[in-house]
Tab-separated table of N, CA and C in Angstrom:
chain	number	residue	atom	x	y	z
A	1	UNK	N	-5.557	21.215	4.802
A	1	UNK	CA	-5.440	19.784	5.034
A	1	UNK	C	-6.105	19.060	3.856
A	2	UNK	N	-5.433	18.057	3.321
A	2	UNK	CA	-5.935	17.283	2.184
A	2	UNK	C	-6.056	15.821	2.601
A	3	UNK	N	-7.114	15.156	2.154
A	3	UNK	CA	-7.326	13.763	2.504
A	3	UNK	C	-7.769	12.942	1.317
A	4	UNK	N	-7.564	11.638	1.407
A	4	UNK	CA	-7.982	10.723	0.346
A	4	UNK	C	-8.244	9.349	0.942
A	5	UNK	N	-9.195	8.630	0.324
A	5	UNK	CA	-9.483	7.240	0.672
A	5	UNK	C	-9.529	6.451	-0.624
A	6	UNK	N	-8.846	5.328	-0.669
A	6	UNK	CA	-8.825	4.464	-1.852
A	6	UNK	C	-9.242	3.055	-1.475
A	7	UNK	N	-10.030	2.428	-2.341
A	7	UNK	CA	-10.381	1.018	-2.226
A	7	UNK	C	-9.731	0.307	-3.404
A	8	UNK	N	-9.037	-0.814	-3.147
A	8	UNK	CA	-8.298	-1.516	-4.201
A	8	UNK	C	-8.633	-3.000	-4.206
A	9	UNK	N	-8.702	-3.555	-5.394
A	9	UNK	CA	-8.756	-5.006	-5.586
A	9	UNK	C	-7.533	-5.365	-6.425
A	10	UNK	N	-6.735	-6.298	-5.938
A	10	UNK	CA	-5.531	-6.723	-6.645
A	10	UNK	C	-5.607	-8.226	-6.843
A	11	UNK	N	-5.496	-8.672	-8.091
A	11	UNK	CA	-5.455	-10.102	-8.408
A	11	UNK	C	-4.114	-10.435	-9.024
A	12	UNK	N	-3.572	-11.580	-8.653
A	12	UNK	CA	-2.294	-12.031	-9.205
A	12	UNK	C	-2.434	-13.472	-9.683
A	13	UNK	N	-1.866	-13.742	-10.842
A	13	UNK	CA	-1.834	-15.107	-11.354
A	13	UNK	C	-0.510	-15.304	-12.057
A	14	UNK	N	0.209	-16.360	-11.686
A	14	UNK	CA	1.485	-16.650	-12.319
A	14	UNK	C	1.735	-18.150	-12.281
A	15	UNK	N	2.240	-18.682	-13.374
A	15	UNK	CA	2.612	-20.082	-13.429
A	15	UNK	C	3.985	-20.247	-14.046
A	16	UNK	N	4.723	-19.118	-14.198
A	16	UNK	CA	6.025	-19.122	-14.873
A	16	UNK	C	7.058	-20.032	-14.224
A	17	UNK	N	7.133	-20.010	-12.911
A	17	UNK	CA	8.181	-20.739	-12.211
A	17	UNK	C	7.831	-22.209	-11.980
A	18	UNK	N	6.689	-22.648	-12.471
A	18	UNK	CA	6.258	-24.011	-12.227
A	18	UNK	C	5.406	-24.126	-10.983
A	19	UNK	N	5.346	-23.052	-10.204
A	19	UNK	CA	4.506	-23.018	-9.010
A	19	UNK	C	3.331	-22.103	-9.331
A	20	UNK	N	2.129	-22.631	-9.223
A	20	UNK	CA	0.940	-21.850	-9.528
A	20	UNK	C	0.647	-20.875	-8.394
A	21	UNK	N	0.556	-19.595	-8.721
A	21	UNK	CA	0.220	-18.556	-7.753
A	21	UNK	C	-1.051	-17.890	-8.241
A	22	UNK	N	-2.091	-17.958	-7.445
A	22	UNK	CA	-3.376	-17.359	-7.783
A	22	UNK	C	-3.916	-16.745	-6.496
A	23	UNK	N	-3.749	-15.420	-6.338
A	23	UNK	CA	-4.136	-14.756	-5.101
A	23	UNK	C	-4.880	-13.457	-5.394
A	24	UNK	N	-5.514	-12.923	-4.357
A	24	UNK	CA	-6.154	-11.618	-4.463
A	24	UNK	C	-6.031	-10.894	-3.130
A	25	UNK	N	-6.135	-9.570	-3.204
A	25	UNK	CA	-6.107	-8.736	-2.010
A	25	UNK	C	-7.191	-7.673	-2.111
A	26	UNK	N	-7.725	-7.308	-0.970
A	26	UNK	CA	-8.612	-6.154	-0.880
A	26	UNK	C	-7.962	-5.184	0.086
A	27	UNK	N	-7.721	-3.939	-0.367
A	27	UNK	CA	-7.044	-2.932	0.430
A	27	UNK	C	-7.920	-1.705	0.609
A	28	UNK	N	-7.861	-1.123	1.785
A	28	UNK	CA	-8.467	0.173	2.071
A	28	UNK	C	-7.336	1.069	2.545
A	29	UNK	N	-7.117	2.189	1.841
A	29	UNK	CA	-6.039	3.129	2.169
A	29	UNK	C	-6.639	4.488	2.475
A	30	UNK	N	-6.062	5.176	3.460
A	30	UNK	CA	-6.479	6.539	3.797
A	30	UNK	C	-5.237	7.360	4.108
A	31	UNK	N	-5.252	8.626	3.687
A	31	UNK	CA	-4.110	9.497	3.921
A	31	UNK	C	-4.576	10.922	4.192
A	32	UNK	N	-3.818	11.618	5.016
A	32	UNK	CA	-4.020	13.039	5.278
A	32	UNK	C	-2.683	13.733	5.064
A	33	UNK	N	-2.711	14.883	4.405
A	33	UNK	CA	-1.489	15.652	4.157
A	33	UNK	C	-1.758	17.130	4.382
A	34	UNK	N	-0.698	17.844	4.732
A	34	UNK	CA	-0.779	19.293	4.911
A	34	UNK	C	0.350	19.945	4.127
A	35	UNK	N	0.094	21.128	3.616
A	35	UNK	CA	1.105	21.880	2.875
A	35	UNK	C	2.043	22.538	3.882
A	36	UNK	N	3.342	22.175	3.825
A	36	UNK	CA	4.326	22.741	4.748
A	36	UNK	C	5.202	23.793	4.071
A	37	UNK	N	5.299	23.745	2.760
A	37	UNK	CA	5.989	24.736	1.930
A	37	UNK	C	5.116	24.936	0.696
A	38	UNK	N	5.360	25.972	-0.103
A	38	UNK	CA	4.508	26.191	-1.271
A	38	UNK	C	4.369	24.982	-2.204
A	39	UNK	N	5.376	24.123	-2.290
A	39	UNK	CA	5.305	22.978	-3.190
A	39	UNK	C	5.620	21.642	-2.500
A	40	UNK	N	5.500	21.593	-1.166
A	40	UNK	CA	5.796	20.368	-0.414
A	40	UNK	C	4.633	20.053	0.529
A	41	UNK	N	4.166	18.798	0.464
A	41	UNK	CA	3.106	18.301	1.328
A	41	UNK	C	3.653	17.138	2.148
A	42	UNK	N	3.334	17.107	3.433
A	42	UNK	CA	3.783	16.040	4.327
A	42	UNK	C	2.558	15.525	5.066
A	43	UNK	N	2.500	14.197	5.260
A	43	UNK	CA	1.328	13.644	5.926
A	43	UNK	C	1.544	12.249	6.465
A	44	UNK	N	0.431	11.591	6.734
A	44	UNK	CA	0.438	10.228	7.271
A	44	UNK	C	-0.539	9.385	6.459
A	45	UNK	N	-0.219	8.105	6.401
A	45	UNK	CA	-1.025	7.158	5.619
A	45	UNK	C	-1.264	5.910	6.460
A	46	UNK	N	-2.440	5.323	6.305
A	46	UNK	CA	-2.760	4.050	6.946
A	46	UNK	C	-3.464	3.179	5.920
A	47	UNK	N	-3.191	1.880	5.956
A	47	UNK	CA	-3.915	0.968	5.072
A	47	UNK	C	-4.106	-0.381	5.729
A	48	UNK	N	-5.250	-0.966	5.377
A	48	UNK	CA	-5.636	-2.284	5.853
A	48	UNK	C	-5.783	-3.184	4.637
A	49	UNK	N	-5.221	-4.398	4.721
A	49	UNK	CA	-5.239	-5.320	3.588
A	49	UNK	C	-5.674	-6.706	4.051
A	50	UNK	N	-6.474	-7.370	3.204
A	50	UNK	CA	-6.887	-8.763	3.427
A	50	UNK	C	-6.438	-9.578	2.233
A	51	UNK	N	-5.787	-10.707	2.460
A	51	UNK	CA	-5.296	-11.591	1.405
A	51	UNK	C	-6.150	-12.850	1.309
A	52	UNK	N	-6.310	-13.319	0.058
A	52	UNK	CA	-7.124	-14.502	-0.225
A	52	UNK	C	-6.442	-15.351	-1.297
A	53	UNK	N	-6.806	-16.632	-1.343
A	53	UNK	CA	-6.431	-17.451	-2.487
A	53	UNK	C	-7.443	-17.171	-3.582
A	54	UNK	N	-7.043	-17.355	-4.817
A	54	UNK	CA	-7.949	-17.156	-5.944
A	54	UNK	C	-8.168	-15.695	-6.268
A	55	UNK	N	-8.482	-15.429	-7.520
A	55	UNK	CA	-8.691	-14.056	-7.980
A	55	UNK	C	-9.986	-13.464	-7.452
A	56	UNK	N	-10.890	-14.304	-6.938
A	56	UNK	CA	-12.189	-13.834	-6.474
A	56	UNK	C	-12.417	-14.022	-4.992
A	57	UNK	N	-11.398	-13.833	-4.173
A	57	UNK	CA	-11.527	-13.946	-2.712
A	57	UNK	C	-12.029	-15.323	-2.286
A	58	UNK	N	-11.371	-16.371	-2.790
A	58	UNK	CA	-11.829	-17.738	-2.517
A	58	UNK	C	-11.694	-18.129	-1.042
A	59	UNK	N	-10.460	-18.082	-0.514
A	59	UNK	CA	-10.235	-18.511	0.880
A	59	UNK	C	-9.364	-17.476	1.581
A	60	UNK	N	-9.800	-17.008	2.721
A	60	UNK	CA	-9.092	-15.994	3.505
A	60	UNK	C	-7.742	-16.525	3.980
A	61	UNK	N	-6.665	-15.757	3.754
A	61	UNK	CA	-5.324	-16.153	4.180
A	61	UNK	C	-4.822	-15.360	5.379
A	62	UNK	N	-5.207	-14.086	5.462
A	62	UNK	CA	-4.733	-13.254	6.563
A	62	UNK	C	-4.912	-11.784	6.244
A	63	UNK	N	-4.533	-10.945	7.214
A	63	UNK	CA	-4.661	-9.507	7.012
A	63	UNK	C	-3.474	-8.784	7.624
A	64	UNK	N	-3.404	-7.489	7.355
A	64	UNK	CA	-2.354	-6.655	7.913
A	64	UNK	C	-2.794	-5.205	7.961
A	65	UNK	N	-2.305	-4.474	8.964
A	65	UNK	CA	-2.592	-3.048	9.115
A	65	UNK	C	-1.268	-2.305	9.165
A	66	UNK	N	-1.151	-1.260	8.354
A	66	UNK	CA	0.104	-0.546	8.158
A	66	UNK	C	-0.091	0.951	8.376
A	67	UNK	N	0.901	1.624	8.952
A	67	UNK	CA	0.868	3.074	9.135
A	67	UNK	C	2.256	3.644	8.851
A	68	UNK	N	2.282	4.934	8.467
A	68	UNK	CA	3.559	5.591	8.256
A	68	UNK	C	3.417	6.946	7.589
A	69	UNK	N	4.537	7.647	7.437
A	69	UNK	CA	4.533	8.985	6.845
A	69	UNK	C	4.561	8.951	5.316
A	70	UNK	N	4.159	10.067	4.715
A	70	UNK	CA	4.278	10.233	3.265
A	70	UNK	C	4.628	11.686	2.953
A	71	UNK	N	5.117	11.923	1.768
A	71	UNK	CA	5.431	13.282	1.341
A	71	UNK	C	5.302	13.404	-0.166
A	72	UNK	N	4.993	14.628	-0.612
A	72	UNK	CA	4.918	14.934	-2.040
A	72	UNK	C	5.630	16.256	-2.271
A	73	UNK	N	6.489	16.287	-3.278
A	73	UNK	CA	7.182	17.497	-3.676
A	73	UNK	C	6.808	17.775	-5.123
A	74	UNK	N	6.118	18.887	-5.360
A	74	UNK	CA	5.786	19.314	-6.719
A	74	UNK	C	6.986	20.107	-7.235
A	75	UNK	N	7.853	19.440	-7.971
A	75	UNK	CA	9.107	20.038	-8.423
A	75	UNK	C	8.825	21.245	-9.316
A	76	UNK	N	7.914	21.086	-10.252
A	76	UNK	CA	7.448	22.176	-11.114
A	76	UNK	C	6.067	21.791	-11.640
A	77	UNK	N	5.594	22.436	-12.698
A	77	UNK	CA	4.249	22.140	-13.219
A	77	UNK	C	4.125	20.738	-13.803
A	78	UNK	N	5.215	20.135	-14.204
A	78	UNK	CA	5.184	18.821	-14.866
A	78	UNK	C	5.672	17.666	-13.982
A	79	UNK	N	6.639	17.895	-13.137
A	79	UNK	CA	7.292	16.827	-12.388
A	79	UNK	C	6.884	16.828	-10.915
A	80	UNK	N	6.662	15.622	-10.358
A	80	UNK	CA	6.409	15.444	-8.930
A	80	UNK	C	7.249	14.287	-8.405
A	81	UNK	N	7.553	14.352	-7.146
A	81	UNK	CA	8.271	13.282	-6.462
A	81	UNK	C	7.509	12.994	-5.183
A	82	UNK	N	7.160	11.720	-4.969
A	82	UNK	CA	6.551	11.391	-3.684
A	82	UNK	C	7.158	10.122	-3.118
A	83	UNK	N	7.068	10.023	-1.794
A	83	UNK	CA	7.645	8.888	-1.079
A	83	UNK	C	6.752	8.569	0.111
A	84	UNK	N	6.748	7.299	0.484
A	84	UNK	CA	5.984	6.848	1.643
A	84	UNK	C	6.708	5.670	2.276
A	85	UNK	N	6.530	5.535	3.562
A	85	UNK	CA	7.110	4.417	4.308
A	85	UNK	C	6.055	3.922	5.291
A	86	UNK	N	5.748	2.632	5.234
A	86	UNK	CA	4.766	2.055	6.151
A	86	UNK	C	5.356	0.859	6.887
A	87	UNK	N	4.915	0.697	8.123
A	87	UNK	CA	5.306	-0.428	8.965
A	87	UNK	C	4.043	-1.185	9.338
A	88	UNK	N	4.107	-2.510	9.276
A	88	UNK	CA	2.974	-3.333	9.702
A	88	UNK	C	2.920	-3.303	11.228
A	89	UNK	N	1.809	-2.806	11.772
A	89	UNK	CA	1.669	-2.695	13.220
A	89	UNK	C	0.725	-3.752	13.790
A	90	UNK	N	-0.062	-4.378	12.927
A	90	UNK	CA	-0.965	-5.449	13.365
A	90	UNK	C	-1.273	-6.335	12.171
A	91	UNK	N	-1.610	-7.568	12.444
A	91	UNK	CA	-1.964	-8.496	11.379
A	91	UNK	C	-2.147	-9.892	11.922
A	92	UNK	N	-2.722	-10.731	11.106
A	92	UNK	CA	-2.998	-12.097	11.538
A	92	UNK	C	-2.949	-13.027	10.337
A	93	UNK	N	-2.295	-14.155	10.509
A	93	UNK	CA	-2.318	-15.231	9.527
A	93	UNK	C	-3.476	-16.143	9.895
A	94	UNK	N	-4.233	-16.601	8.887
A	94	UNK	CA	-5.347	-17.505	9.164
A	94	UNK	C	-4.833	-18.706	9.940
A	95	UNK	N	-5.412	-18.947	11.089
A	95	UNK	CA	-5.071	-20.090	11.955
A	95	UNK	C	-3.604	-20.087	12.349
A	96	UNK	N	-3.008	-18.909	12.504
A	96	UNK	CA	-1.614	-18.836	12.889
A	96	UNK	C	-1.402	-17.942	14.096
A	97	UNK	N	-0.255	-18.097	14.757
A	97	UNK	CA	0.047	-17.290	15.932
A	97	UNK	C	0.642	-15.929	15.534
A	98	UNK	N	0.764	-15.065	16.519
A	98	UNK	CA	1.471	-13.806	16.320
A	98	UNK	C	0.565	-12.603	16.180
A	99	UNK	N	1.192	-11.427	16.306
A	99	UNK	CA	0.462	-10.167	16.240
A	99	UNK	C	0.648	-9.440	14.920
A	100	UNK	N	1.539	-9.930	14.059
A	100	UNK	CA	1.698	-9.385	12.720
A	100	UNK	C	1.755	-10.531	11.721
A	101	UNK	N	1.466	-10.236	10.463
A	101	UNK	CA	1.377	-11.255	9.420
A	101	UNK	C	2.595	-11.144	8.502
A	102	UNK	N	3.616	-11.940	8.769
A	102	UNK	CA	4.802	-11.948	7.925
A	102	UNK	C	4.756	-13.063	6.891
A	103	UNK	N	3.655	-13.794	6.826
A	103	UNK	CA	3.472	-14.826	5.812
A	103	UNK	C	2.981	-14.220	4.505
A	104	UNK	N	2.011	-13.323	4.575
A	104	UNK	CA	1.425	-12.719	3.381
A	104	UNK	C	1.964	-11.330	3.071
A	105	UNK	N	2.646	-10.692	4.026
A	105	UNK	CA	3.115	-9.313	3.858
A	105	UNK	C	4.525	-9.149	4.415
A	106	UNK	N	5.195	-8.106	3.968
A	106	UNK	CA	6.444	-7.689	4.588
A	106	UNK	C	6.114	-6.835	5.798
A	107	UNK	N	7.073	-6.680	6.691
A	107	UNK	CA	6.837	-5.830	7.850
A	107	UNK	C	7.030	-4.356	7.496
A	108	UNK	N	7.908	-4.065	6.536
A	108	UNK	CA	8.204	-2.693	6.136
A	108	UNK	C	7.971	-2.529	4.634
A	109	UNK	N	7.347	-1.419	4.253
A	109	UNK	CA	7.146	-1.080	2.845
A	109	UNK	C	7.637	0.342	2.612
A	110	UNK	N	8.406	0.524	1.560
A	110	UNK	CA	8.834	1.860	1.139
A	110	UNK	C	8.418	2.034	-0.317
A	111	UNK	N	7.898	3.219	-0.635
A	111	UNK	CA	7.444	3.503	-1.997
A	111	UNK	C	7.995	4.859	-2.410
A	112	UNK	N	8.632	4.895	-3.579
A	112	UNK	CA	9.181	6.136	-4.119
A	112	UNK	C	8.686	6.243	-5.548
A	113	UNK	N	8.180	7.438	-5.929
A	113	UNK	CA	7.623	7.608	-7.266
A	113	UNK	C	8.012	8.972	-7.811
A	114	UNK	N	8.464	8.967	-9.058
A	114	UNK	CA	8.734	10.188	-9.800
A	114	UNK	C	7.669	10.268	-10.888
A	115	UNK	N	6.909	11.374	-10.901
A	115	UNK	CA	5.809	11.489	-11.846
A	115	UNK	C	6.016	12.633	-12.825
A	116	UNK	N	5.481	12.424	-14.032
A	116	UNK	CA	5.529	13.457	-15.075
A	116	UNK	C	4.133	13.587	-15.677
A	117	UNK	N	3.611	14.804	-15.736
A	117	UNK	CA	2.289	15.065	-16.317
A	117	UNK	C	2.455	15.533	-17.754
A	118	UNK	N	1.710	14.919	-18.659
A	118	UNK	CA	1.773	15.347	-20.066
A	118	UNK	C	0.391	15.477	-20.651
């Protein structure tokens, strides 16, 4: 069994479209995987995210909690392929109704990555 925990800070700033976007997120991610074949790992991932205005967590906007499966296939010594799918199962918009946060997050996330080691 293999596990990992990641802490992330993400800042975004854009003024290209004429609309100023200045936001930040703090994410905590955790995953567990097990080897099911000699070069294939399958597991589950969960992550919690908090969104804020400003690059330095100025004003709280909302949060979201996501869960779903993940997999990694080590194609050979150089190439890997991994995929994950998460669904928002809980969340809250600041001063808003509802049990999930569709203002700051999507309800479904899919991630596919092809990696090469050099």
